[in-house]
Coordinates of C-alpha atoms in Angstrom, one line a residue:
M1 CA 186.8 -134.7 110.2
A2 CA 189.2 -136.6 108.0
T3 CA 192.9 -136.0 108.7
L4 CA 194.5 -137.8 105.7
G5 CA 196.3 -135.4 103.3
L6 CA 196.1 -132.4 105.6
S7 CA 198.7 -129.7 105.7
D8 CA 200.4 -128.9 109.0
S9 CA 198.3 -125.7 109.3
D10 CA 195.1 -127.7 108.7
R11 CA 196.2 -130.2 111.4
E12 CA 196.8 -127.3 113.8
A13 CA 193.4 -125.9 113.1
L14 CA 191.8 -129.3 113.7
T15 CA 193.8 -129.6 117.0
R16 CA 192.5 -126.2 118.1
F17 CA 189.0 -127.1 117.2
E18 CA 189.2 -130.3 119.2
A19 CA 190.6 -128.5 122.3
D20 CA 188.3 -125.4 122.1
V21 CA 185.1 -127.0 120.9
V22 CA 184.9 -130.8 120.9
T23 CA 186.4 -131.5 124.4
P24 CA 184.4 -128.8 126.2
S25 CA 181.3 -129.9 124.5
M26 CA 181.5 -133.3 126.2
T27 CA 180.0 -131.7 129.3
S28 CA 179.0 -128.2 128.2
L29 CA 176.9 -126.6 125.5
V30 CA 179.4 -124.8 123.1
I31 CA 178.1 -122.0 121.0
L32 CA 180.2 -121.8 117.9
D33 CA 180.2 -118.4 116.2
F34 CA 181.7 -118.2 112.7
W35 CA 182.3 -114.4 112.3
A36 CA 184.3 -111.8 110.5
E37 CA 185.4 -108.3 111.6
R38 CA 184.5 -107.0 108.1
A39 CA 180.9 -108.2 108.3
A40 CA 178.4 -105.8 109.9
P41 CA 175.9 -108.5 110.9
S42 CA 178.7 -110.3 112.8
K43 CA 179.7 -107.1 114.6
Q44 CA 176.1 -106.6 115.6
L45 CA 175.6 -110.1 116.8
S46 CA 178.9 -110.6 118.7
P47 CA 178.0 -108.4 121.7
V48 CA 174.7 -110.2 122.1
L49 CA 176.4 -113.7 122.0
E50 CA 179.1 -112.5 124.4
K51 CA 176.5 -111.2 126.9
M52 CA 174.5 -114.4 126.7
A53 CA 177.6 -116.5 127.2
G54 CA 178.5 -114.5 130.3
D55 CA 175.0 -114.8 131.7
Y56 CA 175.0 -118.6 131.1
A57 CA 178.6 -119.4 132.0
G58 CA 177.6 -121.0 135.3
K59 CA 174.9 -123.0 133.6
G60 CA 177.3 -124.9 131.3
V61 CA 177.4 -122.7 128.2
K62 CA 180.7 -121.7 126.5
L63 CA 181.1 -119.4 123.5
V64 CA 183.8 -120.1 120.9
K65 CA 184.4 -117.6 118.0
I66 CA 185.9 -118.7 114.7
D67 CA 187.3 -115.9 112.5
V68 CA 186.5 -117.0 109.0
D69 CA 189.3 -115.0 107.5
R70 CA 191.8 -116.9 109.5
E71 CA 190.3 -120.4 109.8
K72 CA 189.9 -121.3 106.1
F73 CA 190.1 -125.0 106.8
L74 CA 187.2 -125.0 109.4
V75 CA 185.1 -122.8 107.1
A76 CA 185.5 -125.3 104.3
Q77 CA 184.8 -128.2 106.6
F78 CA 181.5 -126.6 107.8
Q79 CA 180.7 -125.3 104.4
I80 CA 180.0 -121.8 105.7
K81 CA 178.1 -119.8 103.1
S82 CA 177.2 -116.7 105.1
I83 CA 178.4 -114.6 108.1
P84 CA 177.5 -114.9 110.9
T85 CA 176.8 -118.6 111.2
V86 CA 176.1 -119.9 114.7
Y87 CA 175.9 -123.5 115.8
A88 CA 175.3 -125.2 119.2
F89 CA 177.6 -128.2 119.9
F90 CA 177.1 -130.9 122.5
Q91 CA 179.3 -134.0 122.9
G92 CA 181.2 -133.3 119.7
Q93 CA 178.1 -132.8 117.5
P94 CA 176.1 -129.8 116.2
V95 CA 172.7 -130.0 117.9
A96 CA 171.2 -126.7 116.7
D97 CA 171.6 -124.0 114.1
L98 CA 171.3 -120.7 116.0
T99 CA 172.0 -118.4 113.0
D100 CA 168.5 -117.1 112.7
Y101 CA 168.3 -116.1 116.4
R102 CA 169.6 -112.5 116.6
T103 CA 168.2 -111.0 119.8
E104 CA 169.1 -111.7 123.4
A105 CA 165.6 -112.9 124.2
Q106 CA 165.5 -115.3 121.2
L107 CA 168.9 -116.8 122.1
K108 CA 168.1 -117.2 125.7
R109 CA 164.8 -118.9 124.9
V110 CA 166.5 -121.5 122.6
I111 CA 169.5 -122.0 124.9
D112 CA 167.2 -122.6 127.9
E113 CA 165.3 -125.2 125.9
L114 CA 168.6 -126.9 124.8
L115 CA 169.9 -127.0 128.3
K116 CA 166.7 -128.6 129.4
Q117 CA 166.5 -131.2 126.7
L118 CA 170.2 -132.1 126.9
K119 CA 170.1 -132.1 130.8
I120 CA 173.2 -129.9 131.0
E121 CA 174.0 -128.6 134.4
G122 CA 177.0 -126.2 134.8
E123 CA 179.2 -125.7 137.7
G124 CA 177.0 -122.9 139.0
V125 CA 174.0 -125.1 139.1
A126 CA 175.8 -127.9 140.9
R127 CA 177.3 -125.5 143.4
A128 CA 173.9 -124.0 144.1
A129 CA 172.6 -127.4 144.8
E130 CA 175.4 -128.0 147.3
I131 CA 175.0 -124.7 149.0
E132 CA 171.2 -124.7 149.3
P133 CA 171.1 -127.1 152.3
L134 CA 173.9 -125.2 154.0
L135 CA 171.9 -122.0 153.7
A136 CA 168.9 -123.7 155.3
M137 CA 171.1 -124.8 158.1
G138 CA 172.5 -121.3 158.7
E139 CA 168.9 -119.9 158.8
Q140 CA 167.9 -122.5 161.3
I141 CA 170.9 -121.7 163.5
L142 CA 170.0 -118.0 163.3
A143 CA 166.3 -118.7 164.1
E144 CA 167.4 -120.6 167.2
G145 CA 169.1 -117.5 168.4
D146 CA 172.8 -118.4 168.1
S147 CA 173.7 -115.4 166.0
A148 CA 177.4 -115.7 166.6
R149 CA 177.5 -119.2 165.2
A150 CA 175.2 -118.3 162.4
S151 CA 177.5 -115.5 161.3
Q152 CA 180.4 -117.9 161.2
F153 CA 178.4 -120.4 159.3
F154 CA 177.2 -117.8 156.7
Q155 CA 180.8 -116.4 156.4
Q156 CA 182.0 -119.9 155.5
I157 CA 179.4 -120.3 152.8
L158 CA 180.2 -116.8 151.4
D159 CA 183.9 -117.8 151.3
M160 CA 182.8 -120.8 149.1
A161 CA 180.5 -118.7 146.9
P162 CA 181.4 -115.0 147.1
D163 CA 178.5 -114.1 144.7
N164 CA 175.8 -115.9 146.7
A165 CA 173.4 -113.2 147.8
A166 CA 171.5 -115.5 150.2
A167 CA 174.8 -116.2 152.1
A168 CA 175.6 -112.5 152.1
G169 CA 172.2 -111.5 153.4
G170 CA 172.3 -114.2 156.1
L171 CA 175.7 -113.0 157.3
I172 CA 174.5 -109.4 157.5
R173 CA 171.4 -110.4 159.4
S174 CA 173.4 -112.6 161.8
L175 CA 175.8 -109.8 162.5
I176 CA 172.9 -107.4 163.2
A177 CA 171.4 -110.0 165.6
A178 CA 174.7 -110.2 167.3
G179 CA 174.8 -106.5 167.8
E180 CA 177.7 -106.0 165.4
R181 CA 176.1 -103.4 163.1
D182 CA 179.4 -101.9 162.0
K183 CA 180.6 -105.3 160.8
A184 CA 177.3 -105.8 159.0
Q185 CA 177.6 -102.5 157.3
A186 CA 181.2 -103.4 156.2
V187 CA 180.0 -106.6 154.7
L188 CA 177.2 -104.8 152.8
D189 CA 179.6 -102.1 151.5
A190 CA 182.0 -104.7 150.2
L191 CA 179.5 -106.6 148.1
P192 CA 179.7 -106.4 144.3
A193 CA 176.9 -104.2 142.9
D194 CA 175.1 -107.1 141.2
V195 CA 175.0 -109.1 144.4
A196 CA 174.0 -106.1 146.5
A197 CA 171.0 -105.6 144.2
Q198 CA 169.5 -109.0 144.9
A199 CA 166.5 -109.6 147.1
P200 CA 168.3 -111.4 150.0
V201 CA 170.7 -108.5 150.4
A202 CA 167.9 -106.0 150.1
Q203 CA 166.2 -107.7 153.0
A204 CA 169.3 -107.6 155.0
R205 CA 169.9 -103.9 154.1
A206 CA 166.4 -103.1 155.4
A207 CA 167.1 -105.0 158.6
L208 CA 170.3 -103.0 159.0
E209 CA 168.5 -99.7 158.4
I210 CA 165.9 -100.5 161.0
A211 CA 168.5 -101.6 163.5
A212 CA 170.3 -98.3 163.0
A213 CA 167.1 -96.2 163.2
A214 CA 165.5 -98.0 166.2
P215 CA 167.7 -97.7 169.3
Q216 CA 166.6 -99.0 172.7
A217 CA 164.4 -96.5 174.5
D218 CA 162.3 -96.2 177.7
T219 CA 159.0 -97.6 176.5
A220 CA 157.3 -96.8 179.8
A221 CA 157.9 -93.1 179.3
L222 CA 156.7 -93.2 175.7
E223 CA 153.5 -95.0 176.7
A224 CA 152.9 -92.4 179.4
R225 CA 153.2 -89.7 176.8
L226 CA 150.6 -91.5 174.6
T227 CA 148.3 -91.9 177.6
A228 CA 148.4 -88.2 178.1
D229 CA 148.1 -87.4 174.4
P230 CA 147.1 -90.2 172.0
D231 CA 148.0 -87.9 169.1
D232 CA 151.6 -87.6 170.2
H233 CA 152.8 -89.0 166.9
D234 CA 156.5 -88.6 167.7
A235 CA 156.0 -90.7 170.8
R236 CA 154.2 -93.4 168.9
F237 CA 156.8 -93.5 166.2
E238 CA 159.6 -93.7 168.8
L239 CA 157.6 -96.4 170.6
A240 CA 157.5 -98.5 167.4
G241 CA 161.2 -98.1 167.0
A242 CA 161.9 -99.2 170.5
R243 CA 159.7 -102.3 170.1
M244 CA 161.6 -103.1 166.9
A245 CA 164.9 -102.8 168.7
A246 CA 163.5 -105.2 171.3
G247 CA 162.6 -107.7 168.7
D248 CA 158.8 -107.3 169.2
R249 CA 157.7 -106.9 165.6
D250 CA 154.0 -107.4 166.4
S251 CA 153.9 -104.5 168.8
A252 CA 156.0 -102.4 166.4
A253 CA 153.7 -103.1 163.5
D254 CA 150.6 -102.3 165.7
A255 CA 152.1 -98.9 166.7
L256 CA 153.0 -98.0 163.1
L257 CA 149.6 -99.0 161.8
D258 CA 147.9 -97.0 164.6
L259 CA 149.9 -94.0 163.6
I260 CA 149.1 -94.5 159.9
A261 CA 145.4 -94.7 160.7
R262 CA 145.6 -91.5 162.7
D263 CA 147.6 -89.5 160.2
R264 CA 149.1 -91.3 157.2
D265 CA 150.8 -88.1 155.9
W266 CA 152.5 -87.3 159.2
N267 CA 156.2 -86.5 158.7
D268 CA 156.0 -87.1 155.0
G269 CA 154.6 -90.6 155.5
A270 CA 157.3 -91.7 157.8
A271 CA 155.2 -94.3 159.5
R272 CA 154.2 -96.0 156.3
K273 CA 157.8 -96.0 155.0
R274 CA 159.1 -97.5 158.3
F275 CA 156.3 -100.1 158.2
L276 CA 157.2 -101.2 154.6
Q277 CA 160.9 -101.3 155.7
L278 CA 159.9 -103.6 158.5
L279 CA 158.1 -105.9 156.1
E280 CA 161.1 -105.9 153.7
A281 CA 163.4 -106.9 156.5
Q282 CA 161.2 -110.0 157.1
G283 CA 161.4 -111.1 153.5
L284 CA 158.9 -111.0 150.7
E285 CA 157.8 -114.6 151.3
D286 CA 157.4 -114.3 155.0
P287 CA 153.8 -115.3 156.1
W288 CA 153.9 -112.6 158.8
G289 CA 154.8 -110.0 156.3
R290 CA 152.0 -111.0 154.0
A291 CA 149.5 -110.7 156.8
Q292 CA 150.8 -107.3 157.8
R293 CA 150.5 -106.1 154.2
R294 CA 146.8 -107.0 154.3
R295 CA 146.5 -105.0 157.5
L296 CA 148.1 -102.0 155.8
S297 CA 145.8 -102.3 152.8
A298 CA 142.8 -102.4 155.2
V299 CA 144.0 -99.2 156.9
L300 CA 144.8 -97.3 153.6
F301 CA 141.8 -98.3 151.6
T302 CA 138.9 -98.4 154.1

């Protein structure tokens, strides 16, 4: 934009534009919304743009709103003819006219494509790339049986990224493995709702529920009861719980499937619910869990 002959107010507007739009656009995709409070279409579009910007903040997207009734100089420079008018800026230049995209789905589709084409990666993407190998290391430590060290490791990751559901889930599962169920519950209760709703936390929650519902028990006594009466469903259900508590998921699954095969409706389907809870605690992508789901389908549908 030319600066010769500008008034002081125009220069101030240009300075604001440089600071709010041009400079951030060097590394981010800036969505520039020319809007007006008096214009109904602007008032309808603004919440959609604001939500989209919030969802994409960690991916390198920033929203800047220009009030056309206050920024006459910028309106003239961009030759704004209708409200709203929406542009995408990158490295100081408009790269797309987004005015015709009015729904969240339409905007996200075009923003995704722009981020891909322009190879923009926000702080959230970069941080996720840094944290991913740390999460894998934490899972390895937990798998090796050092639950105390794993919980410390996952806590450090969670301190770095408080909204990382995988770190939160790993911490909860590590605390469960260390026998610290109260601490695990406290971590779960303190999580923000959006983090607590994600799959890694759901997996940890299922593991915590199983741990709370499956105390150690005398398996020999339970097995004796089943020998005397194979239809003692209470004993078989308790036996499954005891085997879960002992970490023997194979025997626990066998006991639950046996109970489901004998009486799938017993105790309002308690065995099937506990079986599915056991699978959720292993994770949706766990090969063992997938194999057990096939076993459950064979019992239910044959």
